[in-house]
PDB file of C-alpha atoms in Angstrom:
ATOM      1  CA  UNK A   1     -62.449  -2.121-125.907  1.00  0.00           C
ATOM      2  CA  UNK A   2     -65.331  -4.644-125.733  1.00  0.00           C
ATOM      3  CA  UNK A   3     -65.817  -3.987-129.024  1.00  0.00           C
ATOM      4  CA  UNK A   4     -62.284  -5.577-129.846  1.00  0.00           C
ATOM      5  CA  UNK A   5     -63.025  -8.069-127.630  1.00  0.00           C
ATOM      6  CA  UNK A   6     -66.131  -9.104-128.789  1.00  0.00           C
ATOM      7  CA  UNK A   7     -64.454  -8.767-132.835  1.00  0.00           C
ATOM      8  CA  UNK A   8     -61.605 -11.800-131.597  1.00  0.00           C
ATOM      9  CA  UNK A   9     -64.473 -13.925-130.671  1.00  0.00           C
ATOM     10  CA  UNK A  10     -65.996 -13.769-133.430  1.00  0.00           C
ATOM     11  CA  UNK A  11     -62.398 -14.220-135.486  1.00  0.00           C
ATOM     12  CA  UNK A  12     -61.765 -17.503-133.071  1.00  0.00           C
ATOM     13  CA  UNK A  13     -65.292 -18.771-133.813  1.00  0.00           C
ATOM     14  CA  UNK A  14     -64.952 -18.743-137.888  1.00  0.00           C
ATOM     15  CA  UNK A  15     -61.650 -19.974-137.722  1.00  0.00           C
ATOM     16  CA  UNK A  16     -62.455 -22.871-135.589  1.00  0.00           C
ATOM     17  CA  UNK A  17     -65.692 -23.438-138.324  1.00  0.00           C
ATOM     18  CA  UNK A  18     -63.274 -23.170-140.994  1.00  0.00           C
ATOM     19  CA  UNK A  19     -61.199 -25.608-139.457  1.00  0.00           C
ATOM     20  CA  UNK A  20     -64.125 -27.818-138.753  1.00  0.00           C
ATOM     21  CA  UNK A  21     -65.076 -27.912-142.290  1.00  0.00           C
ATOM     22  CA  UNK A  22     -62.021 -28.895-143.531  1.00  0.00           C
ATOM     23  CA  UNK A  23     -62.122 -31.739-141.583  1.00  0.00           C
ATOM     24  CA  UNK A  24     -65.465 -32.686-142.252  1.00  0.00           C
ATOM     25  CA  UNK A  25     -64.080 -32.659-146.024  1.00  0.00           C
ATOM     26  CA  UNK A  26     -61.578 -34.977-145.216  1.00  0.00           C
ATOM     27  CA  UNK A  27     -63.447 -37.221-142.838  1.00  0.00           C
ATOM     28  CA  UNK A  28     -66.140 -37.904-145.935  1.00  0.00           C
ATOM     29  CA  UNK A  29     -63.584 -38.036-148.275  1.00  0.00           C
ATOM     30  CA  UNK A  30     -62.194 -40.833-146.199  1.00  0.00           C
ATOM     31  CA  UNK A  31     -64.976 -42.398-145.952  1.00  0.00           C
ATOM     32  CA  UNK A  32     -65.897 -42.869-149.718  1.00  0.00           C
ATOM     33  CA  UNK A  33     -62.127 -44.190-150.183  1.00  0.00           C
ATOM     34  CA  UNK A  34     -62.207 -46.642-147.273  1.00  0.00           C
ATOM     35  CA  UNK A  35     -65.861 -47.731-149.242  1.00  0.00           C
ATOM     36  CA  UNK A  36     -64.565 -48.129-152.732  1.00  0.00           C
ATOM     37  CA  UNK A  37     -61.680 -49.725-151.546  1.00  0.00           C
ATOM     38  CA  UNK A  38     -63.028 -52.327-149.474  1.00  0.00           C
ATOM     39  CA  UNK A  39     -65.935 -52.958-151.895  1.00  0.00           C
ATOM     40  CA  UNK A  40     -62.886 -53.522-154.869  1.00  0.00           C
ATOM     41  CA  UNK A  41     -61.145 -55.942-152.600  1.00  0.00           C
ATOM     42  CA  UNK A  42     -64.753 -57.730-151.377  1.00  0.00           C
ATOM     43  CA  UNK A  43     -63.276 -56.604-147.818  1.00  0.00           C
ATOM     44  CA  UNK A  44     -66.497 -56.738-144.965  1.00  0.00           C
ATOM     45  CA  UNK A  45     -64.139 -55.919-142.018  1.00  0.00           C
ATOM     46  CA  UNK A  46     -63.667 -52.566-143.569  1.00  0.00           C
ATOM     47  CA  UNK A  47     -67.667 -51.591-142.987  1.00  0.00           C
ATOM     48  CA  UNK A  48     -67.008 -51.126-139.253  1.00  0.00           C
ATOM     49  CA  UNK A  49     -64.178 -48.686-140.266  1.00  0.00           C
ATOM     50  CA  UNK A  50     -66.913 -46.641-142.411  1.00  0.00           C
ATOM     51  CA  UNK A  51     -69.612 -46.871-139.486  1.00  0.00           C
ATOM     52  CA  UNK A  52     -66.718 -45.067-137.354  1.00  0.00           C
ATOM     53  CA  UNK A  53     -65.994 -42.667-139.731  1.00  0.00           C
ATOM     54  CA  UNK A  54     -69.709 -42.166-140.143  1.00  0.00           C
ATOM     55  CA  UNK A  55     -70.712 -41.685-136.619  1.00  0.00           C
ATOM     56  CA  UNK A  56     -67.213 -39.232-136.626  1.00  0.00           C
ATOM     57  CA  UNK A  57     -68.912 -36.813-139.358  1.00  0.00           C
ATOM     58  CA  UNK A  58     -72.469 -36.865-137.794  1.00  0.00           C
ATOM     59  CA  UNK A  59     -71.224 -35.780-134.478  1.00  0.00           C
ATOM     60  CA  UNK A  60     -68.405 -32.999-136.243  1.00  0.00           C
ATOM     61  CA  UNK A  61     -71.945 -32.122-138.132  1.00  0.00           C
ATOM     62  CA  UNK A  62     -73.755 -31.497-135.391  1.00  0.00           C
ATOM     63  CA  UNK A  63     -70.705 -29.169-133.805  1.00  0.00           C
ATOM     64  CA  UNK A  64     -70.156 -27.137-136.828  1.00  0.00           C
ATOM     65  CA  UNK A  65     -73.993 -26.347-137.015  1.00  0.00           C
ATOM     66  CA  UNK A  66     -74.031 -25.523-133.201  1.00  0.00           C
ATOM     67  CA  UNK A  67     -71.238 -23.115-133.670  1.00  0.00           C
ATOM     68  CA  UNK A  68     -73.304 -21.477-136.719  1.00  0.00           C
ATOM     69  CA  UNK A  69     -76.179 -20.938-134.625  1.00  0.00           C
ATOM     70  CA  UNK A  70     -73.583 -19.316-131.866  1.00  0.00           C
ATOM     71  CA  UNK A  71     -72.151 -17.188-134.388  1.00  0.00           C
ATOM     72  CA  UNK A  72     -74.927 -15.986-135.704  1.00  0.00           C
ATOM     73  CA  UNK A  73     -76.943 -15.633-131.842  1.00  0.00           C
ATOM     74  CA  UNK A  74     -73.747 -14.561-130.512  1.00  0.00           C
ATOM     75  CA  UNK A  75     -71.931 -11.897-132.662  1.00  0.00           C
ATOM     76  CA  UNK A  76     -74.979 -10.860-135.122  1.00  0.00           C
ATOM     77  CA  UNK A  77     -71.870 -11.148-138.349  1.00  0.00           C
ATOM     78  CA  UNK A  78     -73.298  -9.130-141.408  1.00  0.00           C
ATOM     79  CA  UNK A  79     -71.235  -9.036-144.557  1.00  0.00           C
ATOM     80  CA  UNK A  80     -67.854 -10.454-145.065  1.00  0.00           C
ATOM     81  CA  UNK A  81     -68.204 -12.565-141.574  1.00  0.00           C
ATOM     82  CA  UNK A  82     -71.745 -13.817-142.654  1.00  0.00           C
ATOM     83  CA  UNK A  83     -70.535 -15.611-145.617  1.00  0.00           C
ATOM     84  CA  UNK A  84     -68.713 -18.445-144.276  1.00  0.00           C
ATOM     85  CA  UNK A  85     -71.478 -19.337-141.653  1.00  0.00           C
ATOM     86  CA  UNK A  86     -74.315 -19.329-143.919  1.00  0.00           C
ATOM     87  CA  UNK A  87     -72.837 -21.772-146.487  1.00  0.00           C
ATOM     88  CA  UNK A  88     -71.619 -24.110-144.224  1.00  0.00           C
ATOM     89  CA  UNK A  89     -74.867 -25.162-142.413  1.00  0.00           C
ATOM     90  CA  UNK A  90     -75.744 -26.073-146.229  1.00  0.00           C
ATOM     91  CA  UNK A  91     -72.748 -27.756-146.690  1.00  0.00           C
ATOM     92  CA  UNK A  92     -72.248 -29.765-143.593  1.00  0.00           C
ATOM     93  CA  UNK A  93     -75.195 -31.651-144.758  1.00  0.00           C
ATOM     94  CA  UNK A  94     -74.074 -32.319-148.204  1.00  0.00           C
ATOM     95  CA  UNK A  95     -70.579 -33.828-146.292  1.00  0.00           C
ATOM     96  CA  UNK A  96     -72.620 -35.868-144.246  1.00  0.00           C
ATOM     97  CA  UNK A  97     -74.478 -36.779-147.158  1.00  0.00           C
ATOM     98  CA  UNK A  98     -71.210 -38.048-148.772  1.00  0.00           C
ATOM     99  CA  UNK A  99     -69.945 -40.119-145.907  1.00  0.00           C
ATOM    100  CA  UNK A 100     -72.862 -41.939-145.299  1.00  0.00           C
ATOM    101  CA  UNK A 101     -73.311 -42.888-148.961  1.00  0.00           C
ATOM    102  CA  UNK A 102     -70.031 -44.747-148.186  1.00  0.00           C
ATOM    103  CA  UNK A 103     -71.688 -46.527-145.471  1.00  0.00           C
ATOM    104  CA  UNK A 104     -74.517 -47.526-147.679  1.00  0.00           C
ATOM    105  CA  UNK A 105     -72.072 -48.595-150.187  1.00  0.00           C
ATOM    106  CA  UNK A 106     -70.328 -51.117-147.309  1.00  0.00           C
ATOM    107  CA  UNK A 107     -73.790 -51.994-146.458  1.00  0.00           C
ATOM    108  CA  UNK A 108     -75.069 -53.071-149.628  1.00  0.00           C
ATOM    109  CA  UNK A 109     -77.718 -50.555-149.631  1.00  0.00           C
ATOM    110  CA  UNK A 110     -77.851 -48.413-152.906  1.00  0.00           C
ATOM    111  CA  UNK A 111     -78.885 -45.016-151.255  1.00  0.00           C
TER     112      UNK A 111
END
């Protein structure tokens, strides 16, 4: 039975990262549209929204990597359960990437 156990955990844990990603997605996606659109409108008040919406994806980042690292520590996934941790410690940095190139937008910086 700890063997079942142990297999839920692991099946709670990548659906919580999936669900994590997919709001990261979302989060930067927001972010770029709340840039572009304040930028077309010459709209400072919306850089504070960005900044929030910046600090928002660093700190969902920084979960969806810890729960990697747990997965991986934790449950030791090989095969089909390894793929979906492995790409998204990759990928959480791209989506971070993404957001804060809307803050640099807001900011004026061209980064």
């Amino acid at each position: 039975m700890p063997q079942a156990a142990e297999r839920k955990a692991l099946e709670r844990g990548l659906r919580s990262l999936n669900e994590n990603m997919t709001t990261l997605a979302e989060l930067s996606e927001i972010a770029i549209r709340k840039a572009v659109d304040g930028f077309d409108r010459l709209d400072p008040g919306v850089a504070a929204d960005v900044f929030t919406l910046d600090q928002e994806i660093y700190a969902l980042q920084l979960e969806i990597e810890k729960t990697c690292v747990d997965l991986l520590a934790l449950h030791a996934p090989v095969a089909r359960d390894l793929r979906p941790i492995t790409p998204s410690l990759k990928i959480t940095t791209d989506l971070d990437r993404i957001g804060r190139h809307g803050l640099g937008d807001q900011a004026g910086d061209a980064s």
